[in-house]
mmCIF file of C-alpha atoms and ligand atoms in Angstrom:
data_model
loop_
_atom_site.group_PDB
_atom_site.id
_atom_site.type_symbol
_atom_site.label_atom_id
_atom_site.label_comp_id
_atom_site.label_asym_id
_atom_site.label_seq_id
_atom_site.Cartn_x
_atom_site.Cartn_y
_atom_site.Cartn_z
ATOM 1 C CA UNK A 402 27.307 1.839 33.075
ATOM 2 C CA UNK A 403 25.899 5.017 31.117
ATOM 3 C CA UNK A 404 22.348 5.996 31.400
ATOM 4 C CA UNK A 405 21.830 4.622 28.101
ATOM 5 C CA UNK A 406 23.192 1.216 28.921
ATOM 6 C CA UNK A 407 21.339 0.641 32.214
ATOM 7 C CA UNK A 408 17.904 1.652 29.768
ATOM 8 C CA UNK A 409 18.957 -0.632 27.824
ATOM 9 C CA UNK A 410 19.384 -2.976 30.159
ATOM 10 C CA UNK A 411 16.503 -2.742 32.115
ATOM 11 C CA UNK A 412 14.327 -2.550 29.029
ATOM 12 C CA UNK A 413 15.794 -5.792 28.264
ATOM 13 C CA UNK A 414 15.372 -7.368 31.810
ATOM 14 C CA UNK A 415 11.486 -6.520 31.742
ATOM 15 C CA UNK A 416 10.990 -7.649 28.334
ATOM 16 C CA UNK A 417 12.613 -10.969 29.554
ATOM 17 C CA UNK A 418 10.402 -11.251 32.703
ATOM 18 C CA UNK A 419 7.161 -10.183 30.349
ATOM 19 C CA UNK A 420 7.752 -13.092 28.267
ATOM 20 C CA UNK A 421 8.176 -15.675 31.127
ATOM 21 C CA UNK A 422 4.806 -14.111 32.767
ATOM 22 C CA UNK A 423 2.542 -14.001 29.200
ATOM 23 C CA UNK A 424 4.242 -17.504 27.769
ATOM 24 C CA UNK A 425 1.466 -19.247 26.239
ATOM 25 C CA UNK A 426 1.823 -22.656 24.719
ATOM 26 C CA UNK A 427 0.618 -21.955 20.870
ATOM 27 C CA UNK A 428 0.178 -25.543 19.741
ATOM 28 C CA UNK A 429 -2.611 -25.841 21.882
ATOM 29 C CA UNK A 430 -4.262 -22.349 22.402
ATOM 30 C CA UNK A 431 -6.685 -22.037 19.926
ATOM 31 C CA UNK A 432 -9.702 -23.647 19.211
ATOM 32 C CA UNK A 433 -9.376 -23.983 15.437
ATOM 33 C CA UNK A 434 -12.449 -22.537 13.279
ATOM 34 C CA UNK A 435 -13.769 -25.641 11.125
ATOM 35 C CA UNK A 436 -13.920 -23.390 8.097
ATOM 36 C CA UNK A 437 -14.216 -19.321 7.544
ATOM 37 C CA UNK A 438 -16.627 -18.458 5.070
ATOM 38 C CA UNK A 439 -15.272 -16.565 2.230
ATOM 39 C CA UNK A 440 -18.781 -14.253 2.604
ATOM 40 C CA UNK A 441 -16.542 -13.330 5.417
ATOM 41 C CA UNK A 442 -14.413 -10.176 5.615
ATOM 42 C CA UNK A 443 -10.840 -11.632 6.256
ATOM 43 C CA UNK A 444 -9.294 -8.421 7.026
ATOM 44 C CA UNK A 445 -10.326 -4.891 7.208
ATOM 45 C CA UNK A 446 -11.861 -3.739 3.442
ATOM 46 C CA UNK A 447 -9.907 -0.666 4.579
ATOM 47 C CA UNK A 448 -6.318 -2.354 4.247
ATOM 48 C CA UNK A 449 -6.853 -4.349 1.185
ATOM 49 C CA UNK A 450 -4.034 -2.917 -1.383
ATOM 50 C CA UNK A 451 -6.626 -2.129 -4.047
ATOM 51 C CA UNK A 452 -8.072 0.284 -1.678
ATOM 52 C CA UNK A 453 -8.748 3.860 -2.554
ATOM 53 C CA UNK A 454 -8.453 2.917 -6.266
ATOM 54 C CA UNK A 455 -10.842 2.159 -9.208
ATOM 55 C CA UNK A 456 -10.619 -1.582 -8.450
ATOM 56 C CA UNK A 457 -11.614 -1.252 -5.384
ATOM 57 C CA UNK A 458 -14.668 1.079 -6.419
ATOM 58 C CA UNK A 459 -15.748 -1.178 -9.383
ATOM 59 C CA UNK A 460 -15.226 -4.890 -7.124
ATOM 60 C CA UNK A 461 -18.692 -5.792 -5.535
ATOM 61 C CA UNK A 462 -18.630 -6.356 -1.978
ATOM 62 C CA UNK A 463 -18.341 -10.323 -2.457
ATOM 63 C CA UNK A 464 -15.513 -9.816 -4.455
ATOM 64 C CA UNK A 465 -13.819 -7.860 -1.769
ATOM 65 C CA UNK A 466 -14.578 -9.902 0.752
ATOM 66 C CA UNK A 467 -12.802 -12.772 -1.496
ATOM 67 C CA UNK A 468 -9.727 -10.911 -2.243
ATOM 68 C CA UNK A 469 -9.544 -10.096 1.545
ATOM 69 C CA UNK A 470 -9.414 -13.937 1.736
ATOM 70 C CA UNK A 471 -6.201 -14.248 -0.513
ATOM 71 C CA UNK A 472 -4.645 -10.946 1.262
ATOM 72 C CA UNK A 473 -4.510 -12.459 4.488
ATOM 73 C CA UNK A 474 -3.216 -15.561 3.076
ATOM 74 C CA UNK A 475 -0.531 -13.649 1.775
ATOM 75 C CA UNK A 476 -0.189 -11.225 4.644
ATOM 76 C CA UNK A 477 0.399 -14.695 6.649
ATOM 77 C CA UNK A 478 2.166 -16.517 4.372
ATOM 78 C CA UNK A 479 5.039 -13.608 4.736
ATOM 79 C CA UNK A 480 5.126 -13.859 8.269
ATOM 80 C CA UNK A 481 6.145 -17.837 7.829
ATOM 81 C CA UNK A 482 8.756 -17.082 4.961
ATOM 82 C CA UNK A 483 9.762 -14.024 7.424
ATOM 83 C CA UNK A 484 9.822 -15.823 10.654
ATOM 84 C CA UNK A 485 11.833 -18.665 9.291
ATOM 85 C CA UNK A 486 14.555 -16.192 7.913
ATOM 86 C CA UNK A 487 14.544 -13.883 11.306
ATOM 87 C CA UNK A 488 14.847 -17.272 13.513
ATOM 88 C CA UNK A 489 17.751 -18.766 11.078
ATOM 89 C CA UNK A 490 19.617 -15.078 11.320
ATOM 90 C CA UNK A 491 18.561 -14.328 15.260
ATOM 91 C CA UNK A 492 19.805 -18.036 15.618
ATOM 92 C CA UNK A 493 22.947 -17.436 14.129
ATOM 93 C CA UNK A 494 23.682 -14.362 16.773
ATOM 94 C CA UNK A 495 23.097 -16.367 19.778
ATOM 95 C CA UNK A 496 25.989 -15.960 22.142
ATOM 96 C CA UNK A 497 27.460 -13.061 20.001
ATOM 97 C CA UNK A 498 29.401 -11.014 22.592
ATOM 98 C CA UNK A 499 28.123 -7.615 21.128
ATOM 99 C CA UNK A 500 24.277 -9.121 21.960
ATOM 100 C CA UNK A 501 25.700 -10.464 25.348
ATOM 101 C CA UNK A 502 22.988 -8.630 27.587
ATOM 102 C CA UNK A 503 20.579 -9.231 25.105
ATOM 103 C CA UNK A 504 21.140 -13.170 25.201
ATOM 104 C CA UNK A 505 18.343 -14.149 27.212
ATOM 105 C CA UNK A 506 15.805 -12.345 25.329
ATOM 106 C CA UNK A 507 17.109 -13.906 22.314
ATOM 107 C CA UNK A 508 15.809 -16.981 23.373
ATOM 108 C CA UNK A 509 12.231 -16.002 23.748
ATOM 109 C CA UNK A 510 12.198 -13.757 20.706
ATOM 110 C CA UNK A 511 12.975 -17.543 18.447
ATOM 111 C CA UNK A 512 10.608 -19.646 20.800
ATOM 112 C CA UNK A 513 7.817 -17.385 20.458
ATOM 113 C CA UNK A 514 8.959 -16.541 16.347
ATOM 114 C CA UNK A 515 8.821 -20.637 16.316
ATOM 115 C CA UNK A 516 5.165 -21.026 17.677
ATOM 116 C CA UNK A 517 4.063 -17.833 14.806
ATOM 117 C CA UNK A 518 5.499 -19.594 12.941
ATOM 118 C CA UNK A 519 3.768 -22.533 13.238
ATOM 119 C CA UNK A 520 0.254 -21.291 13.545
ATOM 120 C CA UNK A 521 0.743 -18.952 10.142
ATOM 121 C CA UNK A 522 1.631 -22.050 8.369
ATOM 122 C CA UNK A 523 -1.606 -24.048 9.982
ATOM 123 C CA UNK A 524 -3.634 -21.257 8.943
ATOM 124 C CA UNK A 525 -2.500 -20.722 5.426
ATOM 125 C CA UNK A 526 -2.586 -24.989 4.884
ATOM 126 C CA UNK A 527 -6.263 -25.367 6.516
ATOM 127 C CA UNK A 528 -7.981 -22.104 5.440
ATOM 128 C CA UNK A 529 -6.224 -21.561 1.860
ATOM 129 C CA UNK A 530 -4.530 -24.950 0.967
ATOM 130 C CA UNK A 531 -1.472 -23.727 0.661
ATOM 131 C CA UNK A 532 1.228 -20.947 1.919
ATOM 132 C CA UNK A 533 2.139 -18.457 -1.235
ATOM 133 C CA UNK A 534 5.954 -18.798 -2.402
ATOM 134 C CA UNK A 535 6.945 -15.416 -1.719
ATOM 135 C CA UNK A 536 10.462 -14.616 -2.978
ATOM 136 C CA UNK A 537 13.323 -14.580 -0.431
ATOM 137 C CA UNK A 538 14.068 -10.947 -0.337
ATOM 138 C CA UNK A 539 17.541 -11.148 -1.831
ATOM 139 C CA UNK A 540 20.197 -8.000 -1.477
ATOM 140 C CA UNK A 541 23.543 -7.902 -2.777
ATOM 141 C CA UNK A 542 26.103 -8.941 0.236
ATOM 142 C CA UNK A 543 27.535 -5.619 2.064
ATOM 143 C CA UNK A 544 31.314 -5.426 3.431
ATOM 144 C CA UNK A 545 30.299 -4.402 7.179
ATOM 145 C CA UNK A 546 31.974 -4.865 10.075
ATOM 146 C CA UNK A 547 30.001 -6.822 12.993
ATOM 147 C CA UNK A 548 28.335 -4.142 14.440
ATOM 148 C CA UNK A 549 26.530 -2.828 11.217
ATOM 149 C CA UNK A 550 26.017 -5.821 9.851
ATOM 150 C CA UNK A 551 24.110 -6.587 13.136
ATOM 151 C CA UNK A 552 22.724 -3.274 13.019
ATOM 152 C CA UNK A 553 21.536 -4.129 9.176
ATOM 153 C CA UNK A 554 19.654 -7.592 10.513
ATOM 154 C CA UNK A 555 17.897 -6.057 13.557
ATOM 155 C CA UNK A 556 16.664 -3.308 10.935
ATOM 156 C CA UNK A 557 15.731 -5.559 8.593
ATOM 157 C CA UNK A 558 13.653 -7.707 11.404
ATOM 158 C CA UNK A 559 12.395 -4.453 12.535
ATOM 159 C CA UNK A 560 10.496 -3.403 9.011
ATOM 160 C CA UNK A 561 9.177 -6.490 8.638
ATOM 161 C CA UNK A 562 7.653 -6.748 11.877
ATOM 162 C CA UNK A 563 6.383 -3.335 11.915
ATOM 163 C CA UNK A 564 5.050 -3.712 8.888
ATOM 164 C CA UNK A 565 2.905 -6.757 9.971
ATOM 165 C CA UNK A 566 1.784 -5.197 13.496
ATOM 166 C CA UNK A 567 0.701 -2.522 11.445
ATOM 167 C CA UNK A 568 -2.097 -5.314 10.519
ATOM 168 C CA UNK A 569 -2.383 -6.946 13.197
ATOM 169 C CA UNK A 570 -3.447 -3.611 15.598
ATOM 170 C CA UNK A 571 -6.132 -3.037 13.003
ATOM 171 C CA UNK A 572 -7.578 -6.374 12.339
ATOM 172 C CA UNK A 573 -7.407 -7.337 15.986
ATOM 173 C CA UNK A 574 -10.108 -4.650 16.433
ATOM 174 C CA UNK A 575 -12.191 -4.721 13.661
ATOM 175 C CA UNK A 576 -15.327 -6.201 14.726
ATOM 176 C CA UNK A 577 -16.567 -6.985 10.793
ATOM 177 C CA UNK A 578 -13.640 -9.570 10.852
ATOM 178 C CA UNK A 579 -14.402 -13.087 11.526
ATOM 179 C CA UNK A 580 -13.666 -13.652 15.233
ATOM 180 C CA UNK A 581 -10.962 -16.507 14.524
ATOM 181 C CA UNK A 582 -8.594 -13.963 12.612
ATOM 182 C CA UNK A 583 -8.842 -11.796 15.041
ATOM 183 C CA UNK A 584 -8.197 -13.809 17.349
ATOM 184 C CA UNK A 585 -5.006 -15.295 15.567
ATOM 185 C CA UNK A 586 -4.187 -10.912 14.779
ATOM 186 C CA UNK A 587 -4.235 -10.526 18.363
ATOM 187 C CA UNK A 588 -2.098 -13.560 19.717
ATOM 188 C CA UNK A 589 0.614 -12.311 17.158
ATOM 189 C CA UNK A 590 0.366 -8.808 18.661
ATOM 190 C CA UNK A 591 0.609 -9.291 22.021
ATOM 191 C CA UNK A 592 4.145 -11.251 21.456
ATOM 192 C CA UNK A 593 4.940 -8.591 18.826
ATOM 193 C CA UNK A 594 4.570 -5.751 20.572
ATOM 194 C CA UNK A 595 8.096 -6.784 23.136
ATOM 195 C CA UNK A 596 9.465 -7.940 19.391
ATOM 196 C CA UNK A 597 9.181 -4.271 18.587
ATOM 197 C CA UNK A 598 10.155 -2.458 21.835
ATOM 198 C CA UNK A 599 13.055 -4.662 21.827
ATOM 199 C CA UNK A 600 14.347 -3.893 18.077
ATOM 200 C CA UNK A 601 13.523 -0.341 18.948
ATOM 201 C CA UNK A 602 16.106 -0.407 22.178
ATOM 202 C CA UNK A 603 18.608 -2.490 20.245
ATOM 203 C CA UNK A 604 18.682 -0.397 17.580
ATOM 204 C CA UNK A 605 18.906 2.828 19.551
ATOM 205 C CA UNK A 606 21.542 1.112 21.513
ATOM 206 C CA UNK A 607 23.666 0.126 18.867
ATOM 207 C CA UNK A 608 23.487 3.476 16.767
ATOM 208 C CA UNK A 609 24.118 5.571 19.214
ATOM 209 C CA UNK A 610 27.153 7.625 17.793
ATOM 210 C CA UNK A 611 27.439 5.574 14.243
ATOM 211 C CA UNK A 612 27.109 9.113 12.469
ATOM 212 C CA UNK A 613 30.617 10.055 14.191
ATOM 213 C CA UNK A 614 31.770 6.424 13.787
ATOM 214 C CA UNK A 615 31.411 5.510 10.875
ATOM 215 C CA UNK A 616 32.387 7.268 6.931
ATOM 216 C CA UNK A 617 29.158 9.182 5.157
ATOM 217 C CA UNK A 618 29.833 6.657 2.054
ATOM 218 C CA UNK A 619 29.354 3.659 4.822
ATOM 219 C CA UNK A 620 26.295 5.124 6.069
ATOM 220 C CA UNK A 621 25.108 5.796 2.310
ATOM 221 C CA UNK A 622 25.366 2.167 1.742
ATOM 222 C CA UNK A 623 23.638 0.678 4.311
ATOM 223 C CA UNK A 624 20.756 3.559 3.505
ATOM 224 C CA UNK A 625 20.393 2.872 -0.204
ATOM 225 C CA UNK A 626 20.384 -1.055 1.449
ATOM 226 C CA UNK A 627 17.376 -0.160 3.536
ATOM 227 C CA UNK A 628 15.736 1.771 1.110
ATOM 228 C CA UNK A 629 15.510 -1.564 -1.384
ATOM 229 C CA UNK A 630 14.651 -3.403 1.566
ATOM 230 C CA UNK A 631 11.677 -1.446 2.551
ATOM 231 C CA UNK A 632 10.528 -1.254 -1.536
ATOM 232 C CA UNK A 633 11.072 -5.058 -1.544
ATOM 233 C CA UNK A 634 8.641 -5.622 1.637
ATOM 234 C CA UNK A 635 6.160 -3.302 0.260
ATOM 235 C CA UNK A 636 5.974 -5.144 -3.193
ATOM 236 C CA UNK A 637 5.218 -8.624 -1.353
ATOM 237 C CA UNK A 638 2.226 -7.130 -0.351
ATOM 238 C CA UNK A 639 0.959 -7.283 -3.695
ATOM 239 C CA UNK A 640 1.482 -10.761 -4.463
ATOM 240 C CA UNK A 641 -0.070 -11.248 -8.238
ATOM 241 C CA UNK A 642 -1.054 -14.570 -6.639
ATOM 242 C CA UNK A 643 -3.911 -13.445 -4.372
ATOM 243 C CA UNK A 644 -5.502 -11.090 -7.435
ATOM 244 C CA UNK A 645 -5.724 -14.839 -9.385
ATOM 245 C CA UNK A 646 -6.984 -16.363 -6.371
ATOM 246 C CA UNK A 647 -9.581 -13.892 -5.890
ATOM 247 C CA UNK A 648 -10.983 -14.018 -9.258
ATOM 248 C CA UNK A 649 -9.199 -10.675 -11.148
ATOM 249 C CA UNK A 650 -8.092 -10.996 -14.628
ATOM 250 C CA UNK A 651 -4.430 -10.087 -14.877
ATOM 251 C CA UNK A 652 -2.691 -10.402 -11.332
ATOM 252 C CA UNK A 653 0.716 -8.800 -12.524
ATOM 253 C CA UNK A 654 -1.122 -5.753 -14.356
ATOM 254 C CA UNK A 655 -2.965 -4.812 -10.882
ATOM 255 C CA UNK A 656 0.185 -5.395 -9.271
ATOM 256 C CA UNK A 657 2.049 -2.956 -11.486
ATOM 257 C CA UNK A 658 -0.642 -0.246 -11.380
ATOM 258 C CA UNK A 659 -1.364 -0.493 -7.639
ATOM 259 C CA UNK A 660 2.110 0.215 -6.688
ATOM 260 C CA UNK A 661 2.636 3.140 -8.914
ATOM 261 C CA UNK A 662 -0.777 4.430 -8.302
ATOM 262 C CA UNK A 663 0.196 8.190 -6.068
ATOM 263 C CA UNK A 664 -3.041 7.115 -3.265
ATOM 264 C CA UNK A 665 -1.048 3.600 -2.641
ATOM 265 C CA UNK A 666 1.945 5.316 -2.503
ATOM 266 C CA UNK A 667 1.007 7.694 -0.112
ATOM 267 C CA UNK A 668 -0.187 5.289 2.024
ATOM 268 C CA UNK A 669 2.655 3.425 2.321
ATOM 269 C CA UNK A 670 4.872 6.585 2.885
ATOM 270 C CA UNK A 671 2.570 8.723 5.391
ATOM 271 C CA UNK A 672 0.709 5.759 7.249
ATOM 272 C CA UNK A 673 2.094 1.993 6.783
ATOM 273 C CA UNK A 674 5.933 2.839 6.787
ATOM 274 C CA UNK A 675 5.809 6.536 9.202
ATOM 275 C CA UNK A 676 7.205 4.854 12.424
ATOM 276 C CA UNK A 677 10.086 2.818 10.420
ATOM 277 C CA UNK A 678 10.606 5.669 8.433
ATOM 278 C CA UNK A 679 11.060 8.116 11.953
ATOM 279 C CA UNK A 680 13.370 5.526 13.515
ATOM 280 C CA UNK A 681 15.763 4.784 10.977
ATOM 281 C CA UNK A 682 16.276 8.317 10.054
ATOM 282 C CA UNK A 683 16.853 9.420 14.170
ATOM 283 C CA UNK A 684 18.956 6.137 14.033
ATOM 284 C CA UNK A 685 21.175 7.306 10.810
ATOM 285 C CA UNK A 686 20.213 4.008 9.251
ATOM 286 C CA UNK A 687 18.142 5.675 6.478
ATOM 287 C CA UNK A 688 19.335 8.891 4.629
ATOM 288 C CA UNK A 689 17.066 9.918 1.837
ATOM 289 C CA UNK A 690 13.446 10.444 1.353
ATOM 290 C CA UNK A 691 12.299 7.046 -0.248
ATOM 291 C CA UNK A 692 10.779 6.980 -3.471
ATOM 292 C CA UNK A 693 8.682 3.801 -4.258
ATOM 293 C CA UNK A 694 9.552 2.591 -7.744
ATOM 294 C CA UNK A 695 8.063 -0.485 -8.533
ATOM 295 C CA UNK A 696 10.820 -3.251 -9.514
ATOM 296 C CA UNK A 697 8.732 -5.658 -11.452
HETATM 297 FE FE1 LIG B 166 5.987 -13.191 14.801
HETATM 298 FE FE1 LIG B 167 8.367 -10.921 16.133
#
């Protein structure tokens, strides 16, 4: 084995032996809240997507506090749509000989995706009455061999959960959230955290030497792929929906000038996307700089 194989393999081994150790049984952990008030802050005022903009400055604080309601229904709603999609396409690599080391964790990676899964859905049903439609993110079928189309999938699981850890780390320690949330921000963390360090290895693993590998136009198209990707999981964080929910007048118009407002923007580049952004440029999974342009 080279060093980078027995890494990878003992990275893989702990994360495997981590999982046993911390399995907790979901379906009976928590000690669900009766109701949470909607005077309640549902997530951090700081992370709401109007933030840093003139609807932010002219919303009282009730009406933040409201639309912090809808965002985390939406927040959690994508991690049900999302989970269900990684589970069907983690499912469908079980046994793959390319993932053969990786097999065992694969296993713990859908059982604990199943029991997120199942509390996001609880949550959204008893809290908000419902779990927001979010469109399947839908991208024109690539001609890859197995190993980038596996490489593709694991990237594509990777931004998404990134993305959501990214809220989870700062709700799970904001002491203005109600206690239940954070509790529920936390559980998903601690499981998400091996998630991560195990998309991180696997993608390391299976990149290493794809720049020599592979043609540049290859490599362009599976960029450009990531690229919409990325844009696609950044607009379903402004879900007109939740804007309705919470009261605003036009939830597409907010929508549309949110994400081509420069502060958003920025945000998303320099703070919510930086670590996805370093790792799938070292990986060669990600070319250009990425320009957010709005697609509805
Ligand atoms: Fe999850
Ligand atoms: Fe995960």
């Amino acid at each position: 084995m080279t060093t980078t194989q027995t890494v990878y393999h003992d990275r893989v081994a702990k994360l495997v032996k981590l999982s046993r150790d911390r399995h907790v049984f979901s379906f009976t952990r928590f000690d669900w809240s009766e109701s949470i008030p909607e005077s309640d802050w549902w997530m951090s005022p700081e992370l709401l997507t109007i933030y840093n903009t003139p609807y932010y400055e002219q919303a009282s604080e009730a009406q933040r506090k409201l639309l912090s309601k809808w965002e985390c229904i939406n927040l959690f709603s994508l991690n049900v749509t999302g989970e269900q999609e990684l589970i069907a396409g983690v499912a469908q690599l079980l046994h793959t000989p390319m993932l053969k080391e990786a097999n065992e964790y694969l296993h713990h990676f859908i059982d604990e995706e199943n029991q997120h899964m199942w509390y996001f859905a609880q949550f959204c049903e008893k809290y908000g009455g419902k779990i927001y439609g979010n469109k399947k993110i839908q991208l024109s079928d690539m001609k890859l061999d197995a190993k980038l189309s596996i490489l593709v999938r694991f990237a594509q699981i990777f931004i998404f959960e990134e993305v959501g850890h990214y809220y989870n780390l700062k709700v799970a320690l904001d002491e203005r959230v109600h206690p239940f949330i954070r509790e529920i921000n936390e559980a998903h963390r601690n499981d998400e955290s091996r998630h991560i360090t195990f998309g991180r290895a696997l993608l390391a693993r299976l990149a290493d030497g794809i720049d020599q590998e592979y043609p540049p136009e290859t490599l362009q198209t599976i960029s450009v792929h990531l690229n919409r990707y990325i844009q696609l999981t950044i607009e379903s964080l402004y879900n007109p929906a939740m804007y309705r929910d919470a009261g605003f007048t036009s939830g597409i118009a907010i929508r549309t000038a949110l994400l081509a407002d420069p502060r958003r923007q920025h945000f998303h580049s320099n703070e919510l996307l930086k670590k996805i952004l370093g790792l799938l440029r070292d990986t060669h999974l990600l070319k250009k700089e990425m320009s957010l342009e709005p697609s509805a």
